[in-house]
Short mmCIF file of C-alpha atoms (C1' of nucleotides) in Angstrom, two decimals:
data_model
loop_
_atom_site.label_atom_id
_atom_site.label_comp_id
_atom_site.label_asym_id
_atom_site.label_seq_id
_atom_site.Cartn_x
_atom_site.Cartn_y
_atom_site.Cartn_z
CA MET A 28 120.29 109.97 44.85
CA THR A 29 123.48 108.45 43.57
CA ARG A 30 124.17 104.79 43.85
CA ARG A 31 127.84 105.18 44.57
CA VAL A 32 128.87 103.74 47.88
CA LYS A 33 131.08 106.04 49.82
CA ASP A 34 133.27 105.28 52.75
CA VAL A 35 131.56 106.57 55.83
CA THR A 36 134.77 108.01 57.17
CA ASP A 37 135.12 110.31 54.19
CA THR A 38 133.70 113.03 56.34
CA ALA A 39 136.71 112.97 58.55
CA ARG A 40 139.13 112.84 55.65
CA ARG A 41 137.60 115.75 53.83
CA VAL A 42 138.63 118.04 56.60
CA GLY A 43 141.99 116.59 57.46
CA THR A 44 145.10 118.62 56.77
CA GLY A 45 146.98 115.71 55.39
CA VAL A 46 149.93 116.36 57.67
CA ARG A 47 148.59 114.34 60.53
CA ASP A 48 148.05 111.19 58.54
CA GLY A 49 151.39 109.50 59.21
CA VAL A 50 152.41 108.15 62.57
CA LYS A 51 149.51 109.42 64.56
CA ASP A 52 147.74 106.94 66.73
CA LEU A 53 150.50 106.67 69.31
CA VAL A 54 148.85 107.31 72.61
CA SER A 55 150.92 110.19 73.87
CA SER A 56 151.22 112.17 70.65
CA GLU A 57 147.48 112.76 70.51
CA ASP A 58 146.66 116.35 69.88
CA GLY A 59 143.77 117.27 72.10
CA ARG A 60 142.64 119.81 69.58
CA ALA A 61 141.81 117.00 67.25
CA SER A 62 140.27 114.53 69.62
CA ARG A 63 138.10 116.79 71.66
CA TRP A 64 135.50 116.87 68.90
CA ASP A 65 135.15 113.16 68.49
CA GLU A 66 132.01 112.69 70.50
CA HIS A 67 130.65 116.02 69.49
CA ARG A 68 130.59 114.93 65.87
CA GLU A 69 128.51 111.92 66.76
CA ALA A 70 126.09 114.06 68.69
CA ARG A 71 125.77 116.56 65.90
CA ARG A 72 125.23 113.86 63.33
CA ALA A 73 122.43 112.42 65.42
CA GLU A 74 120.93 115.86 65.81
CA LEU A 75 120.96 116.39 62.06
CA VAL A 76 119.40 113.01 61.49
CA GLU A 77 116.57 114.08 63.77
CA ALA A 78 116.14 117.20 61.69
CA ALA A 79 116.06 115.06 58.57
CA VAL A 80 113.40 112.89 60.09
CA ALA A 81 111.34 115.95 60.85
CA ALA A 82 111.80 117.27 57.32
CA ILE A 83 110.82 113.94 55.84
CA ASP A 84 107.79 113.70 58.08
CA GLU A 85 106.76 117.02 56.69
CA HIS A 86 107.82 116.93 53.04
CA GLY A 87 107.75 113.25 52.26
CA PRO A 88 110.54 110.84 51.44
CA GLY A 89 111.73 113.03 48.59
CA ALA A 90 112.66 115.90 50.88
CA SER A 91 115.56 117.91 49.48
CA ILE A 92 118.77 118.72 51.25
CA ALA A 93 117.62 122.30 51.38
CA GLN A 94 114.51 121.29 53.28
CA VAL A 95 116.48 119.18 55.69
CA SER A 96 118.96 121.94 56.40
CA ALA A 97 116.13 124.40 56.83
CA SER A 98 114.54 122.07 59.32
CA ALA A 99 117.86 121.91 61.15
CA GLY A 100 118.13 125.67 61.06
CA VAL A 101 121.45 125.75 59.26
CA SER A 102 122.63 126.26 55.71
CA ARG A 103 123.24 123.40 53.34
CA PRO A 104 127.03 123.21 53.42
CA VAL A 105 126.80 122.36 57.09
CA LEU A 106 125.17 119.07 56.26
CA TYR A 107 128.03 118.20 54.00
CA ARG A 108 130.39 118.47 56.89
CA TYR A 109 128.76 115.53 58.56
CA PHE A 110 127.47 113.54 55.64
CA ALA A 111 129.36 112.77 52.48
CA ASP A 112 126.31 113.30 50.33
CA LYS A 113 122.56 113.05 50.31
CA ASP A 114 122.75 109.33 50.03
CA ASP A 115 124.87 109.12 53.14
CA LEU A 116 122.43 111.27 55.07
CA TYR A 117 119.44 109.28 53.97
CA ARG A 118 121.18 106.06 54.77
CA ALA A 119 121.67 107.38 58.27
CA VAL A 120 117.98 108.16 58.44
CA GLY A 121 117.27 104.63 57.33
CA ALA A 122 119.55 103.32 60.03
CA TRP A 123 117.73 105.47 62.55
CA GLY A 124 114.41 104.00 61.51
CA ALA A 125 115.77 100.50 61.57
CA GLN A 126 117.11 101.05 65.05
CA GLN A 127 113.67 102.16 66.18
CA VAL A 128 112.22 98.97 64.82
CA ILE A 129 114.89 96.77 66.32
CA ASP A 130 114.61 98.42 69.70
CA GLY A 131 110.89 97.99 69.65
CA LEU A 132 110.93 94.46 68.39
CA LEU A 133 113.72 92.65 70.18
CA PRO A 134 112.34 92.96 73.71
CA VAL A 135 109.04 91.57 72.52
CA LEU A 136 110.60 88.65 70.71
CA LEU A 137 112.95 87.68 73.49
CA THR A 138 110.47 87.27 76.32
CA ASP A 139 109.45 83.78 77.29
CA THR A 140 105.77 83.96 76.62
CA PRO A 141 104.43 81.46 74.10
CA ILE A 142 106.02 81.97 70.73
CA ARG A 143 102.87 82.72 68.84
CA GLU A 144 102.04 85.47 71.27
CA ARG A 145 105.43 87.00 70.70
CA VAL A 146 104.89 86.98 66.96
CA GLU A 147 101.50 88.60 67.30
CA LYS A 148 102.76 91.20 69.68
CA GLY A 149 105.73 91.82 67.42
CA CYS A 150 103.55 92.54 64.41
CA GLU A 151 101.41 94.85 66.45
CA VAL A 152 104.43 96.77 67.69
CA TYR A 153 105.95 96.90 64.25
CA LEU A 154 102.87 98.36 62.64
CA ARG A 155 102.54 100.87 65.39
CA LEU A 156 106.13 101.98 64.86
CA ILE A 157 105.92 102.48 61.13
CA ALA A 158 102.66 104.36 61.48
CA ALA A 159 104.47 106.88 63.65
CA HIS A 160 106.68 107.99 60.75
CA PRO A 161 105.09 106.81 57.53
CA HIS A 162 107.23 108.99 55.30
CA VAL A 163 110.43 107.81 56.88
CA PHE A 164 109.16 104.31 56.44
CA PHE A 165 108.56 104.91 52.74
CA LEU A 166 112.02 106.30 52.42
CA LEU A 167 113.40 103.19 53.98
CA VAL A 168 111.40 101.03 51.61
CA GLU A 169 112.50 102.87 48.52
CA HIS A 170 116.04 103.54 49.42
CA PRO A 171 118.41 101.36 47.43
CA THR A 172 119.95 98.63 49.49
CA THR A 173 123.66 98.70 50.01
CA ASP A 174 125.71 95.72 50.96
CA ASP A 175 126.72 97.21 54.25
CA PRO A 176 124.53 95.87 57.05
CA LEU A 177 125.66 98.72 59.27
CA ALA A 178 124.54 101.47 56.96
CA ASP A 179 121.38 100.26 55.38
CA GLY A 180 118.13 100.10 57.29
CA LYS A 181 116.70 97.00 55.73
CA GLU A 182 120.00 95.19 56.06
CA MET A 183 120.25 96.13 59.72
CA VAL A 184 116.91 94.65 60.53
CA ALA A 185 117.47 91.61 58.36
CA ALA A 186 120.86 90.99 59.91
CA THR A 187 119.42 91.18 63.40
CA ILE A 188 116.64 88.79 62.56
CA ALA A 189 119.01 86.46 60.76
CA ARG A 190 121.23 86.33 63.80
CA THR A 191 118.52 85.56 66.32
CA LEU A 192 116.75 83.17 63.99
CA GLY A 193 120.02 81.41 63.28
CA ASP A 194 120.61 81.03 66.99
CA VAL A 195 117.23 79.42 67.47
CA LEU A 196 117.82 77.02 64.62
CA ARG A 197 121.26 76.05 65.83
CA ASP A 198 119.96 75.54 69.35
CA LEU A 199 117.58 73.00 67.95
CA GLY A 200 120.31 71.34 65.98
CA LEU A 201 118.71 72.28 62.68
CA ASP A 202 120.19 73.55 59.47
CA ALA A 203 120.73 77.26 59.99
CA ALA A 204 121.56 78.17 56.41
CA GLY A 205 117.99 79.24 55.86
CA ALA A 206 118.26 81.98 58.46
CA GLU A 207 119.55 84.54 56.01
CA PRO A 208 117.08 84.11 53.17
CA TRP A 209 114.24 83.75 55.63
CA ALA A 210 115.25 86.85 57.51
CA HIS A 211 115.42 88.91 54.36
CA GLY A 212 112.16 87.47 53.19
CA LEU A 213 110.57 88.29 56.49
CA VAL A 214 111.73 91.85 56.24
CA GLY A 215 110.26 92.14 52.79
CA LEU A 216 107.05 90.63 53.99
CA GLY A 217 106.84 93.25 56.68
CA LEU A 218 107.83 96.09 54.39
CA SER A 219 105.31 95.36 51.71
CA THR A 220 102.47 94.59 54.04
CA GLY A 221 103.23 97.74 55.95
CA GLU A 222 103.47 99.81 52.84
CA TRP A 223 100.20 98.50 51.53
CA TRP A 224 98.50 99.18 54.82
CA LEU A 225 99.88 102.70 55.21
CA ARG A 226 98.98 103.68 51.67
CA ARG A 227 95.53 102.26 51.55
CA ARG A 228 94.43 102.37 55.14
CA THR A 229 91.60 100.14 54.13
CA MET A 230 91.91 97.92 57.14
CA SER A 231 92.41 98.46 60.85
CA ARG A 232 95.83 97.98 62.31
CA ALA A 233 94.55 95.12 64.42
CA ALA A 234 93.26 93.32 61.36
CA VAL A 235 96.45 93.65 59.30
CA SER A 236 98.37 92.65 62.34
CA ARG A 237 96.37 89.43 62.57
CA TYR A 238 96.85 88.60 58.92
CA LEU A 239 100.53 89.41 59.04
CA SER A 240 101.21 87.47 62.17
CA SER A 241 99.29 84.47 61.01
CA PHE A 242 101.38 84.44 57.85
CA VAL A 243 104.60 84.61 59.79
CA TRP A 244 103.52 82.26 62.47
CA HIS A 245 102.32 79.49 60.23
CA ALA A 246 105.41 79.71 58.08
CA PHE A 247 107.51 79.37 61.18
CA GLU A 248 105.57 76.56 62.71
CA GLY A 249 105.31 74.68 59.45
CA ILE A 250 109.00 74.84 58.76
CA ALA A 251 109.78 73.83 62.32
CA SER A 252 107.47 70.88 62.34
CA GLU A 253 108.79 69.69 59.01
CA HIS A 254 112.10 69.27 60.79
CA GLY A 255 110.67 67.54 63.80
CA VAL A 256 110.26 70.54 66.03
CA VAL A 257 106.85 71.10 67.49
CA VAL A 258 105.34 73.75 69.66
CA ASP A 259 104.09 72.30 72.93
CA ARG A 260 101.21 73.45 75.06
CA GLN A 261 103.28 76.07 76.81
CA GLY A 262 104.14 77.57 73.46
CA LYS A 263 107.74 76.43 73.68
CA LEU A 264 109.72 74.70 70.97
CA ARG A 265 110.49 71.05 71.49
CA LEU A 266 112.44 68.64 69.34
CA VAL A 267 110.64 65.32 68.88
CA ALA A 268 111.96 62.09 67.42
CA GLU A 269 111.27 61.99 63.71
CA MET B 30 112.39 110.86 40.06
CA THR B 31 109.35 112.86 40.98
CA ARG B 32 106.57 111.42 43.00
CA ARG B 33 103.83 113.22 41.12
CA VAL B 34 101.30 110.93 39.55
CA LYS B 35 100.42 111.92 36.05
CA ASP B 36 97.52 110.83 33.95
CA VAL B 37 98.81 108.38 31.39
CA THR B 38 96.77 110.00 28.65
CA ASP B 39 98.57 113.28 29.10
CA THR B 40 100.70 112.35 26.17
CA ALA B 41 97.75 112.54 23.85
CA ARG B 42 96.53 115.78 25.33
CA ARG B 43 99.85 117.52 25.09
CA VAL B 44 99.67 117.38 21.33
CA GLY B 45 95.98 117.99 20.78
CA THR B 46 94.87 121.20 19.12
CA GLY B 47 92.12 121.81 21.60
CA VAL B 48 89.57 122.40 18.85
CA ARG B 49 88.62 118.78 18.46
CA ASP B 50 87.79 118.20 22.09
CA GLY B 51 84.06 118.82 21.96
CA VAL B 52 81.66 116.46 20.24
CA LYS B 53 84.13 114.11 18.76
CA ASP B 54 83.61 110.45 19.33
CA LEU B 55 80.63 110.14 17.00
CA VAL B 56 81.42 107.27 14.71
CA SER B 57 81.20 108.98 11.36
CA SER B 58 82.99 112.22 12.19
CA GLU B 59 86.28 110.44 12.86
CA ASP B 60 89.18 111.98 11.09
CA GLY B 61 91.36 109.21 9.79
CA ARG B 62 94.40 111.40 10.12
CA ALA B 63 93.98 111.28 13.88
CA SER B 64 93.09 107.66 14.36
CA ARG B 65 95.59 106.04 12.10
CA TRP B 66 98.32 106.49 14.68
CA ASP B 67 96.51 104.90 17.57
CA GLU B 68 98.09 101.49 17.40
CA HIS B 69 101.36 102.89 16.24
CA ARG B 70 101.74 104.82 19.45
CA GLU B 71 101.33 101.67 21.46
CA ALA B 72 103.90 99.89 19.36
CA ARG B 73 106.37 102.72 19.67
CA ARG B 74 105.91 102.96 23.41
CA ALA B 75 106.63 99.27 23.73
CA GLU B 76 109.69 99.66 21.56
CA LEU B 77 110.99 102.47 23.74
CA VAL B 78 110.36 100.43 26.85
CA GLU B 79 112.51 97.72 25.33
CA ALA B 80 115.23 100.27 24.78
CA ALA B 81 114.90 101.39 28.37
CA VAL B 82 115.25 97.82 29.54
CA ALA B 83 118.41 97.47 27.51
CA ALA B 84 119.79 100.72 28.91
CA ILE B 85 118.99 99.67 32.45
CA ASP B 86 120.54 96.27 31.91
CA GLU B 87 123.65 98.11 30.89
CA HIS B 88 123.80 101.14 33.16
CA GLY B 89 121.90 99.99 36.19
CA PRO B 90 118.57 101.11 37.64
CA GLY B 91 119.74 104.70 37.76
CA ALA B 92 120.08 104.97 34.00
CA SER B 93 119.42 108.50 32.81
CA ILE B 94 116.96 109.56 30.16
CA ALA B 95 119.90 110.39 27.97
CA GLN B 96 121.17 106.83 28.22
CA VAL B 97 117.78 105.42 27.45
CA SER B 98 117.30 107.60 24.43
CA ALA B 99 120.80 106.77 23.24
CA SER B 100 119.96 103.11 23.55
CA ALA B 101 116.84 103.73 21.49
CA GLY B 102 118.85 105.62 18.91
CA VAL B 103 116.87 108.82 19.20
CA SER B 104 117.23 112.14 20.94
CA ARG B 105 115.74 112.82 24.34
CA PRO B 106 112.70 114.89 23.38
CA VAL B 107 111.37 111.91 21.49
CA LEU B 108 110.92 110.04 24.73
CA TYR B 109 108.82 112.84 26.09
CA ARG B 110 106.36 112.39 23.27
CA TYR B 111 105.46 109.00 24.57
CA PHE B 112 106.06 109.34 28.26
CA ALA B 113 105.04 112.23 30.42
CA ASP B 114 108.28 112.16 32.37
CA LYS B 115 110.99 109.88 33.58
CA ASP B 116 108.76 108.52 36.24
CA ASP B 117 106.16 107.55 33.68
CA LEU B 118 108.75 105.77 31.58
CA TYR B 119 110.18 103.89 34.51
CA ARG B 120 106.74 102.93 35.67
CA ALA B 121 106.19 101.45 32.23
CA VAL B 122 109.42 99.52 32.61
CA GLY B 123 108.19 98.27 35.95
CA ALA B 124 104.95 97.21 34.37
CA TRP B 125 106.91 95.40 31.69
CA GLY B 126 108.86 93.49 34.29
CA ALA B 127 105.76 92.70 36.26
CA GLN B 128 104.11 91.37 33.15
CA GLN B 129 107.08 89.09 32.57
CA VAL B 130 106.67 87.73 36.05
CA ILE B 131 102.93 87.31 35.79
CA ASP B 132 103.18 85.60 32.43
CA GLY B 133 105.78 83.26 33.79
CA LEU B 134 104.01 82.56 37.03
CA LEU B 135 100.35 82.19 36.26
CA PRO B 136 100.59 79.12 34.01
CA VAL B 137 102.63 77.38 36.67
CA LEU B 138 100.22 78.22 39.46
CA LEU B 139 97.10 77.28 37.56
CA THR B 140 97.99 73.73 36.60
CA ASP B 141 96.41 70.93 38.57
CA THR B 142 99.52 69.30 39.91
CA PRO B 143 99.74 69.11 43.70
CA ILE B 144 99.79 72.56 45.22
CA ARG B 145 103.13 72.30 46.86
CA GLU B 146 104.71 71.41 43.57
CA ARG B 147 103.19 74.46 42.01
CA VAL B 148 104.62 76.67 44.71
CA GLU B 149 108.05 75.18 44.32
CA LYS B 150 107.96 75.46 40.58
CA GLY B 151 106.68 79.01 40.89
CA CYS B 152 109.59 80.09 43.07
CA GLU B 153 112.02 78.48 40.70
CA VAL B 154 110.51 80.26 37.71
CA TYR B 155 110.38 83.55 39.57
CA LEU B 156 114.02 83.47 40.53
CA ARG B 157 114.99 82.53 37.02
CA LEU B 158 113.06 85.48 35.65
CA ILE B 159 114.54 88.11 37.91
CA ALA B 160 118.02 86.79 37.31
CA ALA B 161 117.53 87.50 33.63
CA HIS B 162 117.32 91.26 34.25
CA PRO B 163 118.70 91.98 37.69
CA HIS B 164 118.96 95.71 37.15
CA VAL B 165 115.41 95.99 35.98
CA PHE B 166 114.43 94.00 39.00
CA PHE B 167 116.25 96.40 41.30
CA LEU B 168 114.53 99.29 39.61
CA LEU B 169 111.21 97.64 40.28
CA VAL B 170 112.11 97.12 43.90
CA GLU B 171 113.21 100.68 44.47
CA HIS B 172 110.65 102.45 42.41
CA PRO B 173 108.11 104.22 44.60
CA THR B 174 104.78 102.51 44.58
CA THR B 175 101.84 104.36 43.17
CA ASP B 176 98.26 103.59 43.98
CA ASP B 177 97.46 102.62 40.45
CA PRO B 178 97.60 98.85 40.05
CA LEU B 179 97.81 99.26 36.30
CA ALA B 180 100.91 101.40 36.33
CA ASP B 181 103.03 100.06 39.10
CA GLY B 182 104.87 96.81 38.79
CA LYS B 183 104.59 95.64 42.36
CA GLU B 184 100.94 96.54 42.45
CA MET B 185 100.29 94.64 39.25
CA VAL B 186 101.74 91.46 40.62
CA ALA B 187 100.11 91.91 43.99
CA ALA B 188 96.74 92.58 42.42
CA THR B 189 97.00 89.46 40.32
CA ILE B 190 97.95 87.34 43.27
CA ALA B 191 95.27 88.91 45.42
CA ARG B 192 92.66 88.10 42.81
CA THR B 193 93.59 84.46 42.36
CA LEU B 194 94.16 83.94 46.06
CA GLY B 195 90.84 85.55 46.83
CA ASP B 196 89.13 83.22 44.40
CA VAL B 197 90.64 80.20 46.09
CA LEU B 198 89.56 81.41 49.50
CA ARG B 199 86.04 82.17 48.37
CA ASP B 200 85.75 78.79 46.67
CA LEU B 201 86.46 77.22 50.00
CA GLY B 202 83.96 79.41 51.72
CA LEU B 203 86.62 81.14 53.77
CA ASP B 204 87.13 84.76 54.70
CA ALA B 205 88.76 86.36 51.68
CA ALA B 206 89.65 89.67 53.28
CA GLY B 207 93.15 88.42 53.92
CA ALA B 208 93.84 88.03 50.22
CA GLU B 209 95.04 91.61 49.81
CA PRO B 210 97.44 91.87 52.72
CA TRP B 211 98.72 88.39 52.08
CA ALA B 212 99.25 89.09 48.41
CA HIS B 213 101.20 92.23 49.11
CA GLY B 214 103.16 90.47 51.78
CA LEU B 215 103.94 87.67 49.42
CA VAL B 216 105.22 90.11 46.85
CA GLY B 217 107.47 91.71 49.42
CA LEU B 218 108.69 88.34 50.51
CA GLY B 219 109.64 87.56 46.95
CA LEU B 220 111.19 90.94 46.33
CA SER B 221 113.42 90.95 49.34
CA THR B 222 114.47 87.37 49.05
CA GLY B 223 115.22 87.93 45.40
CA GLU B 224 117.13 91.09 46.06
CA TRP B 225 119.20 89.47 48.75
CA TRP B 226 119.98 86.56 46.50
CA LEU B 227 120.90 88.67 43.49
CA ARG B 228 123.13 90.97 45.48
CA ARG B 229 124.97 88.39 47.47
CA ARG B 230 124.85 85.36 45.26
CA THR B 231 126.01 83.40 48.22
CA MET B 232 123.62 80.56 47.57
CA SER B 233 122.53 78.58 44.54
CA ARG B 234 119.25 79.37 42.93
CA ALA B 235 117.95 75.94 43.77
CA ALA B 236 118.72 76.44 47.45
CA VAL B 237 117.06 79.87 47.75
CA SER B 238 114.17 78.48 45.83
CA ARG B 239 113.74 75.73 48.38
CA TYR B 240 113.87 78.11 51.32
CA LEU B 241 111.54 80.56 49.68
CA SER B 242 109.00 77.98 48.66
CA SER B 243 109.03 76.30 52.03
CA PHE B 244 108.29 79.67 53.60
CA VAL B 245 105.40 80.31 51.29
CA TRP B 246 104.10 76.81 51.36
CA HIS B 247 104.00 76.40 55.10
CA ALA B 248 102.38 79.75 55.56
CA PHE B 249 99.73 78.75 53.08
CA GLU B 250 99.13 75.33 54.48
CA GLY B 251 99.10 76.53 58.06
CA ILE B 252 96.59 79.24 57.38
CA ALA B 253 94.43 76.84 55.43
CA SER B 254 94.44 74.17 58.06
CA GLU B 255 93.65 76.65 60.78
CA HIS B 256 90.39 77.22 58.93
CA GLY B 257 89.62 73.58 58.43
CA VAL B 258 91.09 73.13 55.00
CA VAL B 259 93.64 70.40 54.56
CA VAL B 260 95.74 69.24 51.69
CA ASP B 261 94.96 65.65 50.78
CA ARG B 262 97.25 63.02 49.35
CA GLN B 263 96.73 64.22 45.79
CA GLY B 264 97.85 67.65 46.86
CA LYS B 265 94.39 69.11 46.48
CA LEU B 266 92.61 71.34 48.96
CA ARG B 267 89.73 69.81 50.86
CA LEU B 268 87.42 71.34 53.41
CA VAL B 269 86.96 69.12 56.46
CA ALA B 270 84.44 69.45 59.25
CA GLU B 271 85.89 71.51 62.06
"C1'" DA C 14 150.23 133.95 71.23
"C1'" DG C 15 149.35 130.73 67.93
"C1'" DT C 16 146.76 127.24 65.74
"C1'" DA C 17 143.70 123.14 64.80
"C1'" DA C 18 139.24 121.97 64.25
"C1'" DC C 19 135.23 123.46 64.37
"C1'" DT C 20 130.99 127.24 63.49
"C1'" DG C 21 128.77 129.25 59.79
"C1'" DT C 22 127.96 132.04 55.49
"C1'" DT C 23 127.24 133.36 50.17
"C1'" DA C 24 128.16 132.33 45.62
"C1'" DC C 25 129.53 129.29 42.27
"C1'" DT C 26 129.70 124.86 39.07
"C1'" DT C 27 127.64 120.79 37.29
"C1'" DG C 28 124.33 117.47 35.78
"C1'" DC C 29 120.13 116.04 34.42
"C1'" DC C 30 115.26 116.68 33.71
"C1'" DG C 31 112.00 118.70 30.97
"C1'" DT C 32 110.46 122.24 27.27
"C1'" DA C 33 110.51 125.53 23.32
"C1'" DA C 34 111.02 126.34 18.78
"C1'" DC C 35 111.64 124.91 14.40
"C1'" DA C 36 112.01 121.85 10.05
"C1'" DC C 37 110.46 117.78 7.59
"C1'" DT C 38 107.33 113.60 6.00
"C1'" DG C 39 103.36 111.21 4.50
"C1'" DA C 40 98.70 109.57 4.70
"C1'" DG C 41 93.83 111.26 4.80
"C1'" DT C 42 90.62 115.12 3.60
"C1'" DT C 43 88.51 118.21 0.51
"C1'" DA D 2 96.25 118.61 -6.52
"C1'" DA D 3 96.33 121.46 -2.46
"C1'" DC D 4 95.85 121.24 2.28
"C1'" DT D 5 96.51 119.78 7.00
"C1'" DC D 6 96.97 116.87 10.80
"C1'" DA D 7 99.71 113.86 13.49
"C1'" DG D 8 103.48 112.21 13.46
"C1'" DT D 9 109.21 112.21 12.80
"C1'" DG D 10 113.20 114.32 14.35
"C1'" DT D 11 116.59 117.95 15.64
"C1'" DT D 12 119.34 121.77 18.59
"C1'" DA D 13 119.21 124.94 22.14
"C1'" DC D 14 117.52 126.65 26.27
"C1'" DG D 15 115.59 127.08 31.35
"C1'" DG D 16 115.51 125.47 35.92
"C1'" DC D 17 116.11 122.87 39.95
"C1'" DA D 18 118.79 120.48 43.26
"C1'" DA D 19 123.33 118.43 44.54
"C1'" DG D 20 127.62 119.34 45.78
"C1'" DT D 21 132.00 122.61 46.18
"C1'" DA D 22 134.90 126.77 46.88
"C1'" DA D 23 136.27 130.44 49.34
"C1'" DC D 24 136.07 133.11 53.08
"C1'" DA D 25 135.18 134.91 58.05
"C1'" DG D 26 134.52 134.07 62.97
"C1'" DT D 27 134.98 131.25 67.47
"C1'" DT D 28 136.92 128.31 71.06
"C1'" DA D 29 139.89 125.32 73.52
"C1'" DC D 30 144.25 122.99 73.41
"C1'" DT D 31 149.59 123.70 72.76
#
DNA sequence: AGTAACTGTTACTTGCCGTAACACTGAGTT
DNA sequence: AACTCAGTGTTACGGCAAGTAACAGTTACT
């Protein structure tokens, strides 16, 4: 797995004839032969990511390209049409996993039940999700982070959390600079706790979930209250005079 | 980097003649020609780990065996006399880094200044340490975790924290089962926050340190107080009637 | 009809890990 | 003093997995 960061659009370039690179994006001069594949590529990429997920489920996070392509039922060069290299493919898998987590988590966090309940439910959901694809989860953990929040799984999740957390803080008129470090820290907290749990399995999901959520919750509440924000009896945040 | 876990003592076995495996550890029958190297091996291993650290500092966490051996001034096969494979070597590097962290952290955490101060100081020290060898730190982050707490860096730190945290909880007569998940979570929290900081460098160390320590501190205090343990004015823990 | 952008293949190159085979040194054994 | 064990080190090889080249077939737009 190389560390080199490649432009995601390389895939397109690799195939291009070079002739069509000049004045090209004028609306009328579009060649239908070029554009008709645009959505197909996306679909195919997604399909191959699914195959990769299956291969990783089966062979572990170190699954080779050969195993992935076998799982997709094609030969290896095909993969290289859609992904610049192994790293690119595995980053896409990471993004897939992250999306799963985000999709599972956001709805839970954005209800208007008491905050602590949301945190507890969120942990529960999170643990359930990672247990569904442990190997993919390990891949995500181990995979080197890139700086691109769109490509890297951990970054995707962290960015999402940072955004929503920042919103909350700003709404309360608090310093929002902490959103980023806290979000990344939170992600790490989840990753390591999850990894420990999945590897050891020495504790029920419910139990880890309680420990995890109490960690998160108390950190949140403590920080809030230090800045004059308390949680009232309905479980809502409220700014009180300091 | 293979995932296979190898017995650390393989190195010794690989060289053994096979004849001397039977009744051997009787005190008198020791052959001095065998034993005289025992400490030397340790020393050499440590020396090679140092070289690996230097190579990683220079070439990044993906440094090849060739680069490490070059940095040590020897040829590659030499490395394989002391380390079963690349994974073994890099695990040793991880252990080295973890030891740095533990050595730096424990003295700070075990003073008897107010607890919050210790946490803050600890974060500060931690961030300073990882900034000294960012690439080694990244290696540690990415390196797949093994189940052996003696070999894996993250596990080493987590185990240490789990032990001391467990002691504190037991002293207070509280449920200590949370020590493990919390310790691992704490490690992840530190790893991810550290990684984010080192990669982006968008915030001063002092600032991250404050955010990190407030996260940790409030989690700690909140959990404690939920179980009837408060922090008094001297910053000491005190069990109060519930 | 012609062609652009795919579908896919087999066979190759390259890079790096890990090992084999061999020569030398120096302290401990006999 | 002769022997031998556990080291020191080398160069050269084998093998696996990533990534590329080169080539053949298909389908819808021009």
